[in-house]
Short mmCIF file of C-alpha atoms and ligand atoms in Angstrom, two decimals:
data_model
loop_
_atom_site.label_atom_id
_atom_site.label_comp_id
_atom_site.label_asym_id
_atom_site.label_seq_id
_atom_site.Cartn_x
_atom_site.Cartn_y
_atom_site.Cartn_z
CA UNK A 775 0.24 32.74 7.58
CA UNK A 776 3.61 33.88 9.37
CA UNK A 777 3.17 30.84 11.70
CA UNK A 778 2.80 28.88 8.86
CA UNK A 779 5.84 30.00 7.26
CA UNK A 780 7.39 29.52 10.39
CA UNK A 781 6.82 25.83 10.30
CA UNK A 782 7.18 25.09 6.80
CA UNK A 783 10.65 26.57 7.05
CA UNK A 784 12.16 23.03 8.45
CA UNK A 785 11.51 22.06 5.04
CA UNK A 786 13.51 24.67 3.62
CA UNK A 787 17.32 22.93 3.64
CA UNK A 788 15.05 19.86 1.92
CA UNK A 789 13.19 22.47 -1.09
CA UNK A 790 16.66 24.10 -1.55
CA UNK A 791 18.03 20.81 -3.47
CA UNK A 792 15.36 21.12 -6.38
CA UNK A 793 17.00 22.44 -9.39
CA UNK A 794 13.84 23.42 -11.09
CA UNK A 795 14.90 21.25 -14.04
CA UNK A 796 11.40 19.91 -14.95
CA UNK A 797 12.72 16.32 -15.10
CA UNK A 798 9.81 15.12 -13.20
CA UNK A 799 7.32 16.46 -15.73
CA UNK A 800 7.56 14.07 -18.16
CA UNK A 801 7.35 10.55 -15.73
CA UNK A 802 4.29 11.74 -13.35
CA UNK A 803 1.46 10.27 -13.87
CA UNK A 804 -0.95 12.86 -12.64
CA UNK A 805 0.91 15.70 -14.43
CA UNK A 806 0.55 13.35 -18.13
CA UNK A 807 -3.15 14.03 -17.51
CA UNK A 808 -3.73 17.25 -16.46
CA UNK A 809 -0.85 19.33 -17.27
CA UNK A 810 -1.19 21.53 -14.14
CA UNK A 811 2.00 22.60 -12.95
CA UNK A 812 0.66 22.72 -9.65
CA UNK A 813 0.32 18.62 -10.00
CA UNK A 814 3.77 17.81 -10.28
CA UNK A 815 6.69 17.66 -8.00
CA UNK A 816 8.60 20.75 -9.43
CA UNK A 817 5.09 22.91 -8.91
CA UNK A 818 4.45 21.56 -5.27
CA UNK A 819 8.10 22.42 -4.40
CA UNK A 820 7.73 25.53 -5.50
CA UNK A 821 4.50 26.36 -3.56
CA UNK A 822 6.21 25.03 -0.34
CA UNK A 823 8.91 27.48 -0.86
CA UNK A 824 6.28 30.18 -1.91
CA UNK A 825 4.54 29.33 1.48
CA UNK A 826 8.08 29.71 3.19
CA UNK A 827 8.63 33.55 1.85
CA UNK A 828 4.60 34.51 2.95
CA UNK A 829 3.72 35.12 -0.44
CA UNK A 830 -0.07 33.07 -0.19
CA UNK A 831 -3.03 33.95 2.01
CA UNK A 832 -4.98 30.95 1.63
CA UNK A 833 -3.70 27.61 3.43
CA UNK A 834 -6.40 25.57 2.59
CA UNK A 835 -5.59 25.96 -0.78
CA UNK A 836 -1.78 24.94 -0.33
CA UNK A 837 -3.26 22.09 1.11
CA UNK A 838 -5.67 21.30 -1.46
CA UNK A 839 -2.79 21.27 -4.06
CA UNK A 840 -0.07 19.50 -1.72
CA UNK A 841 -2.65 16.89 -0.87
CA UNK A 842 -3.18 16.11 -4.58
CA UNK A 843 -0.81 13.61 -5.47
CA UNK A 844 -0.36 10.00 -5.79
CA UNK A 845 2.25 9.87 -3.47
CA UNK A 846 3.61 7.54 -6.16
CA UNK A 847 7.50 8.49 -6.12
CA UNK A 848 7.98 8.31 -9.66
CA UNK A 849 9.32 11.72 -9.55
CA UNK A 850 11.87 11.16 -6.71
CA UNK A 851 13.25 7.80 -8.56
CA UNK A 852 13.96 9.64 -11.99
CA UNK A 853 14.97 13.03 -10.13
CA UNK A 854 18.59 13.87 -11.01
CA UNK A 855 19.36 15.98 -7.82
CA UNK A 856 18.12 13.41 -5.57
CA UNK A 857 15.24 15.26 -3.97
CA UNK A 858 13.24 13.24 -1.25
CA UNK A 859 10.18 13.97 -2.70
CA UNK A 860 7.94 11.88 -1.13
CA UNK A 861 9.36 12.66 2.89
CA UNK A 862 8.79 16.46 1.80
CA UNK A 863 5.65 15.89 1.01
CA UNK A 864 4.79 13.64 4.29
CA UNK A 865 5.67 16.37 6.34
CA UNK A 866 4.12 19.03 4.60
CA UNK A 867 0.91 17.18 5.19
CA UNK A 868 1.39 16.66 8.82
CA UNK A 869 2.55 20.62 9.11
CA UNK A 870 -0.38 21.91 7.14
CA UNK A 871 -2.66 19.62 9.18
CA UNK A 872 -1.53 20.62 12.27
CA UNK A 873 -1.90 24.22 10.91
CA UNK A 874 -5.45 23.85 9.23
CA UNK A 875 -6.87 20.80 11.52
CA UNK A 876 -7.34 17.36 10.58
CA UNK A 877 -11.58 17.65 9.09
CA UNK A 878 -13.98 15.61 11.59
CA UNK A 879 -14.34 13.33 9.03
CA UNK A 880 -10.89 11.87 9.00
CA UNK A 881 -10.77 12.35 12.40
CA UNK A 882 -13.86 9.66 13.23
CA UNK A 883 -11.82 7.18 10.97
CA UNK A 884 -7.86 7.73 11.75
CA UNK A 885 -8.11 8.82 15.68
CA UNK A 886 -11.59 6.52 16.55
CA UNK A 887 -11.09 3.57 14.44
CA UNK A 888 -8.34 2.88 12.77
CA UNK A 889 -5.63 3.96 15.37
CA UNK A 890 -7.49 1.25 17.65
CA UNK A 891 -7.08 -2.02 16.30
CA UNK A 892 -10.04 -3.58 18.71
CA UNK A 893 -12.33 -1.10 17.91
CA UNK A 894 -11.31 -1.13 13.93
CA UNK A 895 -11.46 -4.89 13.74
CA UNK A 896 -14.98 -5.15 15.57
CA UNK A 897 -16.49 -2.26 13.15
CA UNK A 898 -15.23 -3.73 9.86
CA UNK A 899 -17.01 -6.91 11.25
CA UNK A 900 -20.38 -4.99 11.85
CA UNK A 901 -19.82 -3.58 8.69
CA UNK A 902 -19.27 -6.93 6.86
CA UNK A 903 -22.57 -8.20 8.59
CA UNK A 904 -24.79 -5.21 6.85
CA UNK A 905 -22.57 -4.25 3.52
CA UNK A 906 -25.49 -6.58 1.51
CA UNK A 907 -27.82 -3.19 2.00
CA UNK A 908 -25.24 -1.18 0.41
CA UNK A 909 -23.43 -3.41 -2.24
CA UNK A 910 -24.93 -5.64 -4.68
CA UNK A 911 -22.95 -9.16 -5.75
CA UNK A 912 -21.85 -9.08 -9.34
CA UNK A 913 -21.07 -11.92 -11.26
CA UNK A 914 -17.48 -10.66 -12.87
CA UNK A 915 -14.35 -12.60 -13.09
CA UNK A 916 -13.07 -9.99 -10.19
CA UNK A 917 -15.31 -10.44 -8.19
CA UNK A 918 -15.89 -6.86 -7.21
CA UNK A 919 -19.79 -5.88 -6.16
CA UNK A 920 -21.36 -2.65 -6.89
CA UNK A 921 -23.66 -0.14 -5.07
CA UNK A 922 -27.05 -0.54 -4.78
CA UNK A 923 -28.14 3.12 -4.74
CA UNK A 924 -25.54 6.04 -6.90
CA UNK A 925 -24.10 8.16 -4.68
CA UNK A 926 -21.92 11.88 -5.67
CA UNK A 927 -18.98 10.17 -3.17
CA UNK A 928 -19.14 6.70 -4.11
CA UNK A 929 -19.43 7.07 -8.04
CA UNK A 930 -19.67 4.09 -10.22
CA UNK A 931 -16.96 1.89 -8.20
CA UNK A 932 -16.97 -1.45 -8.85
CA UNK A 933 -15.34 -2.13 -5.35
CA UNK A 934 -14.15 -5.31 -3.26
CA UNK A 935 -16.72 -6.13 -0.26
CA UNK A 936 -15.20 -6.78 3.04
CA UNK A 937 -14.50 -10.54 3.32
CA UNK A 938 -16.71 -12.70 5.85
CA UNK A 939 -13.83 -13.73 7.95
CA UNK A 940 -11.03 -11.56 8.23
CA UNK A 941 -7.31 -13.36 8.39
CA UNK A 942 -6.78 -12.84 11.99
CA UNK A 943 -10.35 -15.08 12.89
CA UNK A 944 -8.89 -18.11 11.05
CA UNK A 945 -7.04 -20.97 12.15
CA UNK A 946 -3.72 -19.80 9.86
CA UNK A 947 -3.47 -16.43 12.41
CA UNK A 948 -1.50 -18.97 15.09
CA UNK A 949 1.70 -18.95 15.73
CA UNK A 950 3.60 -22.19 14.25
CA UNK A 951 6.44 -23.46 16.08
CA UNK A 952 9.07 -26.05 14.99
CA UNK A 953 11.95 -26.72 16.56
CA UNK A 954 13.81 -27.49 13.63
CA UNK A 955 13.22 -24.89 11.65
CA UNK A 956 15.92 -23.11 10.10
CA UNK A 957 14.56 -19.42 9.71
CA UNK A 958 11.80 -17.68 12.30
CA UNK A 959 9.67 -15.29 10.07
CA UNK A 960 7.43 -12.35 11.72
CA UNK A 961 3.95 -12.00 9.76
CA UNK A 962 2.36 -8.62 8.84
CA UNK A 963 -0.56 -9.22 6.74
CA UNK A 964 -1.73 -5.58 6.81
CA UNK A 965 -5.46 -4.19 7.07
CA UNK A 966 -6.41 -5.00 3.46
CA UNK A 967 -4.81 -8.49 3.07
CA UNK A 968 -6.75 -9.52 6.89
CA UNK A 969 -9.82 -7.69 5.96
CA UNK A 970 -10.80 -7.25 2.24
CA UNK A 971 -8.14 -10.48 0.78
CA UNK A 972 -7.62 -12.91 3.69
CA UNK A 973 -7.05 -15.94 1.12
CA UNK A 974 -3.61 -13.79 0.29
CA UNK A 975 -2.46 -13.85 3.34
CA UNK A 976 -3.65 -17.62 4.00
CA UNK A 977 -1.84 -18.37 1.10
CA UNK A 978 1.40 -17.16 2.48
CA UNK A 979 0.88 -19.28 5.21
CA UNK A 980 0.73 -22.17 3.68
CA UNK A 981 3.88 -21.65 1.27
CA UNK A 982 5.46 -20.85 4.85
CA UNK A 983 4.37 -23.97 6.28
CA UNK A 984 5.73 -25.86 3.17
CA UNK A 985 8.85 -24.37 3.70
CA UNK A 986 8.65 -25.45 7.15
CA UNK A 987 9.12 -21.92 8.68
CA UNK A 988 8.45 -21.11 12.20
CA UNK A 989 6.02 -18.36 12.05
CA UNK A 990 5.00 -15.52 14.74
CA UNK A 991 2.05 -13.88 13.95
CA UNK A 992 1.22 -11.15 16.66
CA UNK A 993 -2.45 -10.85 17.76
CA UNK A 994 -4.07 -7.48 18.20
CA UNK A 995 -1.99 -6.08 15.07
CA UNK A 996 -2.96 -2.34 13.80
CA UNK A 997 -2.68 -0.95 10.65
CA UNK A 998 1.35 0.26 9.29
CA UNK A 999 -0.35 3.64 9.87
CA UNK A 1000 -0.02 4.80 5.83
CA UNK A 1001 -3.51 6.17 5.18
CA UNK A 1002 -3.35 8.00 8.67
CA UNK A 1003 0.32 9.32 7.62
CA UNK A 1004 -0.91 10.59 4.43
CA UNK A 1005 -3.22 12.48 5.39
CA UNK A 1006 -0.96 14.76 7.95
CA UNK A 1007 -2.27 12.60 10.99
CA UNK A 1008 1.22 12.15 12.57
CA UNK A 1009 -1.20 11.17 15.72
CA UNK A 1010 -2.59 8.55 14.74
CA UNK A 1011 0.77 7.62 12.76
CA UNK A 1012 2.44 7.70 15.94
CA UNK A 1013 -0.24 5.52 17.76
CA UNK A 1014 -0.25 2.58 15.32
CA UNK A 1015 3.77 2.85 14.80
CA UNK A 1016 4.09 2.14 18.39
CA UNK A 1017 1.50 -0.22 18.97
CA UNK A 1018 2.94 -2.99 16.68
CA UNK A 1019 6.22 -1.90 17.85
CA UNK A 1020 5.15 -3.23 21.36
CA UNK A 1021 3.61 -6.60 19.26
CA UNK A 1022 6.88 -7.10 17.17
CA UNK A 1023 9.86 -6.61 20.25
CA UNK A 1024 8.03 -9.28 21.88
CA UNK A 1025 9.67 -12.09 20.23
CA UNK A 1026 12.76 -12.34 18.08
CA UNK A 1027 12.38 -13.45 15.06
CA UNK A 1028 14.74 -13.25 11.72
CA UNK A 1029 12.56 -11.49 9.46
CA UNK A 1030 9.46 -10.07 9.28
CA UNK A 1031 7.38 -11.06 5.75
CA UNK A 1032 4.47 -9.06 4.47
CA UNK A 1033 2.18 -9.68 1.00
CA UNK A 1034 1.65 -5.72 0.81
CA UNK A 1035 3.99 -3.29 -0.91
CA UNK A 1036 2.71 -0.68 0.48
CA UNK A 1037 3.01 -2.04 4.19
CA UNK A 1038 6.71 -3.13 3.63
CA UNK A 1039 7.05 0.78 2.07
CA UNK A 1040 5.98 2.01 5.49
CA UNK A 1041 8.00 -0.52 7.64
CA UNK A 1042 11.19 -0.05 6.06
CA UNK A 1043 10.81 3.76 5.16
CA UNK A 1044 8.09 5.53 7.24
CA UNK A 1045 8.45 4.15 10.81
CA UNK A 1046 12.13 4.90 11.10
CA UNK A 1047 11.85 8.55 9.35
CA UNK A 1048 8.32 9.74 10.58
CA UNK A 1049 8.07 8.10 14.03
CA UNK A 1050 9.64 9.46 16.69
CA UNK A 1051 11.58 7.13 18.55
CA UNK A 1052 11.07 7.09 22.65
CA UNK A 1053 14.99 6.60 22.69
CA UNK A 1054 18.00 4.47 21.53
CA UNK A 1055 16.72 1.60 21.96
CA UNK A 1056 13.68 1.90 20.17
CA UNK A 1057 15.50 3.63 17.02
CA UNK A 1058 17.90 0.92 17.08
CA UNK A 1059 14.69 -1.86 17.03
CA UNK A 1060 13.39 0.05 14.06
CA UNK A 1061 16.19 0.67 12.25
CA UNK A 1062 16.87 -3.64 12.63
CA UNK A 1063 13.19 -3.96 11.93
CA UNK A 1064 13.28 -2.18 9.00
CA UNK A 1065 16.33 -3.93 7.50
CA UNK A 1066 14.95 -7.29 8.11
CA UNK A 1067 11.27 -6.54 6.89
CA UNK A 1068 11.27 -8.12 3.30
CA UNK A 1069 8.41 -8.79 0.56
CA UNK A 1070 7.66 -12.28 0.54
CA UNK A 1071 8.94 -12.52 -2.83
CA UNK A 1072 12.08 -11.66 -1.34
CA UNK A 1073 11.89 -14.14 1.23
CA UNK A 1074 10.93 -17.41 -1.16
CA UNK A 1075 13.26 -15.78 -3.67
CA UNK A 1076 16.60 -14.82 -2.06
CA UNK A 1077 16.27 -16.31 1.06
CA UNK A 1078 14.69 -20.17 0.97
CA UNK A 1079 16.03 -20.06 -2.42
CA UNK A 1080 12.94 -21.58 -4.11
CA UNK A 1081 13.19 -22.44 -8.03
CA UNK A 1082 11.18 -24.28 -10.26
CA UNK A 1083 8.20 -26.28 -8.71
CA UNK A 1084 7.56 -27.63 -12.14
CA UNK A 1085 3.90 -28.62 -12.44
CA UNK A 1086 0.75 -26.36 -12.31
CA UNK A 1087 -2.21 -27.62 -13.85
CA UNK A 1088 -3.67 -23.64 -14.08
CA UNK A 1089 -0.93 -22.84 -16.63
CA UNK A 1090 -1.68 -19.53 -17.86
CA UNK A 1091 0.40 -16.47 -19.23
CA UNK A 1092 0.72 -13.58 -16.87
CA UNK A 1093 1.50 -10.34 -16.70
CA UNK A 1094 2.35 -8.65 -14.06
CA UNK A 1095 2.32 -4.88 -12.87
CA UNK A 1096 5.33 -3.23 -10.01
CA UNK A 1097 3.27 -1.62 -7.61
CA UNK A 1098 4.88 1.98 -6.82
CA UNK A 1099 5.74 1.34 -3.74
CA UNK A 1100 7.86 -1.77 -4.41
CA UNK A 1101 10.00 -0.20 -7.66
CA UNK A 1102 10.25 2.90 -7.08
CA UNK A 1103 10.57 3.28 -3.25
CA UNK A 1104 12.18 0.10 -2.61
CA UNK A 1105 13.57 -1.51 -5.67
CA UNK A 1106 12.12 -4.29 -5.41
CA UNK A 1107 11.36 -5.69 -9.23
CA UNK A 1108 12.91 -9.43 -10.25
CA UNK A 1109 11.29 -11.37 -7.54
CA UNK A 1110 7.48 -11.50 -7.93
CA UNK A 1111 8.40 -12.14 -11.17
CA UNK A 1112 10.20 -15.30 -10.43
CA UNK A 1113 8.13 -16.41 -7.83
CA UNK A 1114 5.20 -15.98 -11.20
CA UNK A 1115 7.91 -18.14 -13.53
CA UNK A 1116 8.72 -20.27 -10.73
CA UNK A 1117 5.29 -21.35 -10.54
CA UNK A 1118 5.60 -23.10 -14.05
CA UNK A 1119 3.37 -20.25 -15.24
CA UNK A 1120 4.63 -18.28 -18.91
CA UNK A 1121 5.16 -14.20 -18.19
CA UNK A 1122 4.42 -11.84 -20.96
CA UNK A 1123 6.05 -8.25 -20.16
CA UNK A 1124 3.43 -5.22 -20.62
CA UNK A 1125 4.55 -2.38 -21.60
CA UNK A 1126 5.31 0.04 -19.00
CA UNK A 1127 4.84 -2.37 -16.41
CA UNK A 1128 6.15 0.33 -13.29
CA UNK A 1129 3.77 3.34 -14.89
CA UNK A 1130 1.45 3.76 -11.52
CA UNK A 1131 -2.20 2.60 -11.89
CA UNK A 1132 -3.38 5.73 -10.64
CA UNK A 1133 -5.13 4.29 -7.00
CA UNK A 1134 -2.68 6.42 -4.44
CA UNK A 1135 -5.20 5.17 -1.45
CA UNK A 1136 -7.28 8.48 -0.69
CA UNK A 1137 -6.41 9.75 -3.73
CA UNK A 1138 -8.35 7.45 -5.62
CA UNK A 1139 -11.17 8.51 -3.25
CA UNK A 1140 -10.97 12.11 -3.54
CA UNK A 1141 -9.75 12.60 -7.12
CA UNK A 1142 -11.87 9.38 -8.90
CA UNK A 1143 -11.97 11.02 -12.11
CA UNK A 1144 -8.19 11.63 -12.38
CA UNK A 1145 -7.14 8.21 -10.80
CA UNK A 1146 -9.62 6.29 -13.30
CA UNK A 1147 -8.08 7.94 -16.25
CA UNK A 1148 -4.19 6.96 -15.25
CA UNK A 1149 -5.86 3.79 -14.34
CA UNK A 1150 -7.49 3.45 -17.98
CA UNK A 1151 -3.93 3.89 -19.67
CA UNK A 1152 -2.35 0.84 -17.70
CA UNK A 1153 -5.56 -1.65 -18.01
CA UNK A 1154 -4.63 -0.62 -22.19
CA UNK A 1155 -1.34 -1.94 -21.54
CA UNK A 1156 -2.30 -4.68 -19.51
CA UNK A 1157 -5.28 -5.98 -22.45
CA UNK A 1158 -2.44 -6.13 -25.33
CA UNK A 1159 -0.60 -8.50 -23.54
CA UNK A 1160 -3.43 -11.03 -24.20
CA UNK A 1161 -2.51 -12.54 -20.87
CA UNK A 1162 -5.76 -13.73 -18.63
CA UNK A 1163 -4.09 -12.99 -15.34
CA UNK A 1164 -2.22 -9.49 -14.26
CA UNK A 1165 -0.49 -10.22 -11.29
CA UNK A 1166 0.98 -7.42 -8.72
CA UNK A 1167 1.84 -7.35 -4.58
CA UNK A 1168 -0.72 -4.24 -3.38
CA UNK A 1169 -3.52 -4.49 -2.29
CA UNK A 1170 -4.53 -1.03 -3.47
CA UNK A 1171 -3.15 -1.47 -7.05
CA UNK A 1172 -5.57 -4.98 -6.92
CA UNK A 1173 -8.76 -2.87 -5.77
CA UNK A 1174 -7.90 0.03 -8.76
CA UNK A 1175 -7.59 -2.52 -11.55
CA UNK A 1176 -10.37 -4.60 -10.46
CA UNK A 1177 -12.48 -1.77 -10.40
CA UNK A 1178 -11.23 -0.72 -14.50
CA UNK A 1179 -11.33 -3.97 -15.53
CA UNK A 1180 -14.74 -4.82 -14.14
CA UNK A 1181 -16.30 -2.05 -15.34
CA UNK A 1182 -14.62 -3.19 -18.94
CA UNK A 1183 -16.52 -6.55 -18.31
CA UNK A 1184 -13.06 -7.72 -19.16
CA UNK A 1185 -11.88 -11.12 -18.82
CA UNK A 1186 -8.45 -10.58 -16.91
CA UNK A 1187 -8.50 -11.99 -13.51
CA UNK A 1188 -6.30 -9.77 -10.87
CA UNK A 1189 -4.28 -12.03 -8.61
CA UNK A 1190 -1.12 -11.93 -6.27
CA UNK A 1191 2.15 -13.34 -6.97
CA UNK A 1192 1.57 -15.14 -4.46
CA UNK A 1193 -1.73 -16.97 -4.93
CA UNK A 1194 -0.35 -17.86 -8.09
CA UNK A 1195 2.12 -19.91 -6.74
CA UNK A 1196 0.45 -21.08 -3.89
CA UNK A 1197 -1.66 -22.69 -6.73
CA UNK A 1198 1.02 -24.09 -8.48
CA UNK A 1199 2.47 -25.97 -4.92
CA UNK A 1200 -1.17 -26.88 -4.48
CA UNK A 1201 -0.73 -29.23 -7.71
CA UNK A 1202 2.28 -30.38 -7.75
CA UNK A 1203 1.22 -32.12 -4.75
CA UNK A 1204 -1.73 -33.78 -6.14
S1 SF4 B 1916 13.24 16.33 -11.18
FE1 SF4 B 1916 13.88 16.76 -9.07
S2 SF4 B 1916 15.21 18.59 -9.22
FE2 SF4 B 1916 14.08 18.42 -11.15
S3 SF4 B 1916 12.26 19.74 -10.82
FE3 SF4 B 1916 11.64 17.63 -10.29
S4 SF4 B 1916 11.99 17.48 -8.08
FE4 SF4 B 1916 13.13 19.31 -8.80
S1 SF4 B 1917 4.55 11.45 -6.20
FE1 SF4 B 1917 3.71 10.78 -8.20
S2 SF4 B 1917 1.81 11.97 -8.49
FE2 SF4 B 1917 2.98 12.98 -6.85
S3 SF4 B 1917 4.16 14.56 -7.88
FE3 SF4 B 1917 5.49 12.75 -7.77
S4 SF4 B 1917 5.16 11.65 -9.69
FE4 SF4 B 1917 3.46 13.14 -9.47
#
């Protein structure tokens, strides 16, 4: 445990800031449901600094507790002393994993698939080919499928199947050159917008296109290294971080555009903090990357400047729902909305629109129960609205509510800003 100490201690100038006022109690989500101490920021802080001063014997259990959270940064945006809660946490995961060893489990996945985009890409299309033996088709307006046989780990998901053809297979994964072009855009779908919602990122292409963008779309790209990261696998982390590095210096472009929140969160926060850079030049490239890496919201919004496209024949009133990792990392709040109103279509405000859905990526996996319940209390939110669409920019936040709402047999379809419009520039061509 002294060794453990020893390396926790880097943390300590970061622990000393917390004030111990509590504020954080009363805005996370996992703390409203259980009312653990040990689930909210204050009681995590205070374990690190317990773990600092040897007062534990058991590091697994630190772990256990440190690794249960949604990683949601409610409690760092409301925090009045300014505490980086969610960088604490990162690297108490990777220090306690170093310490305790990442399980074989999560080694198989982060170090032999996922940090090797090939090898990733070619299982997930193996895995597409035989998913019919595990997952049955159900006819609900999310279109998620279920298992075919009840399994302890897999629960009663409704979940999304792996789609037949990944982005990067189609004919929208080329590059598009045009001379004339005013702006040269970078494009990061992410794993879950190539792999489980290619139409997403299709559908950015083809608002691009509109635009007439020039568009660079790397082949070969890996994973923005999150689910690794959270789970204290700086190696893996490190791998992916520096193999789209090597993609994205390739070509110069003026920004780079991704669909996923939770992407953009990494790009702009976790490569420049986490990774190590080789030297100067590489900090510098990721400290310009991560300024120019925008939501495409942002980009349609602030940048091309689009407004109005008038006519779209799928009128319908939407809600939509900030994904954690857009407000309360990054800020990010007015522009999926206008790209929503821009698209002719009416939005109806739910109440507590930025209260997390409760999916936190593994967390959702290891803590189902928990997640479902914080899940439960936004779908209630999301059904008084009336509206047949809730709209929101993660991936992850899509697979959580589709999941609720299937298993609701509700009627509210989950959708991206972004197909919404797509659909609405669809008809005003027709
Ligand atoms: S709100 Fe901030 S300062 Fe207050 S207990 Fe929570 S983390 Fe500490
Ligand atoms: S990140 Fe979210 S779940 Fe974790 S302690 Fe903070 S508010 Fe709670």
């Amino acid at each position: 445990m002294r060794k453990l100490a020893k390396l926790v201690k880097e943390l300590e100038q970061d622990l000393l800031i917390c004030v111990r006022c509590g504020t954080c109690h009363a805005v996370c989500p996992l703390y409203n449901i259980t009312k653990d101490e040990g689930d909210v920021a204050r009681g995590k802080l205070s374990l690190l600094d317990g773990l600092i001063k040897n007062l534990f014997s058991k590091p697994d259990q630190v772990n256990k507790i440190i690794n249960k959270c949604l990683l949601c940064g409610s409690c760092a945006a409301s925090c009045p002393s300014n505490v980086n809660v969610i960088q604490i946490f990162i690297k108490a995961r990777i220090i306690l994993t170093q310490f305790s060893k990442l399980p074989l489990f999560k080694k198989i996945i982060f170090r032999f698939f996922i940090s090797n985009p090939k090898r990733f890409d070619l299982g997930m299309i193996i895995l597409e080919k035989f998913q019919f033996l595990i997952f049955a088709n159900n006819a609900n307006k999310q279109q998620t499928s279920s298992y075919r046989i009840f399994s302890p780990t897999i629960e009663s998901r409704r979940i999304k199947v792996i789609a037949k053809i990944p982005f990067h297979k189609t004919e929208y994964s080329q590059n598009y050159n045009l001379n004339k072009s005013k702006f040269k855009v970078a494009f990061f779908p992410g794993c879950a917008f190539d792999k489980i919602y290619p139409k997403i990122a299709i559908d950015t292409i083809q608002i691009l296109k509109h635009y007439g963008i020039e568009i660079y779309i790397p082949k070969n790209q890996g994973c923005c290294g999150i689910p690794a990261l959270a789970s204290g696998d700086k190696e893996s982390f490190t791998k992916l971080v520096s193999h789209n590095i090597d993609l994205f210096s390739i070509n110069g472009f003026d920004y780079l555009v991704t669909p996923c929140a939770t992407c953009l969160t990494t790009i702009k926060d976790l490569w420049p903090s986490i990774y190590k850079p080789e030297g100067r030049k590489e900090e510098e490239f990721l400290n310009n990357l991560s300024s120019k890496s925008l939501d495409i919201s942002q980009f349609l919004i602030n940048i091309l400047k689009v407004s109005d496209i008038g006519i779209n024949n799928d009128l319908a009133s939407v809600t939509y729902h900030d994904p954690c990792h857009h407000k309360k990392i990054l800020n990010i709040e007015t522009e999926p909305r206008k790209l929503i109103k821009a698209s002719g279509n009416k939005l109806v405000e739910m109440e507590k629109a930025d209260s997390c859905c409760g999916m936190g990526g593994t967390f959702n996996f290891f803590h189902y129960d928990e997640s479902i319940k914080i899940g439960k209390l936004k779908v209630e939110n999301i059904k008084k609205t009336n509206c047949s669409i809730v709209a929101t920019s993660c991936p992850a936040c899509m697979i959580q509510l589709s999941d609720i709402l299937a298993k609701q047999h509700s009627g509210v379809d989950v959708k991206h800003p972004i197909e919404i419009f797509n659909q609405a520039l669809f008809n005003s061509k027709k």
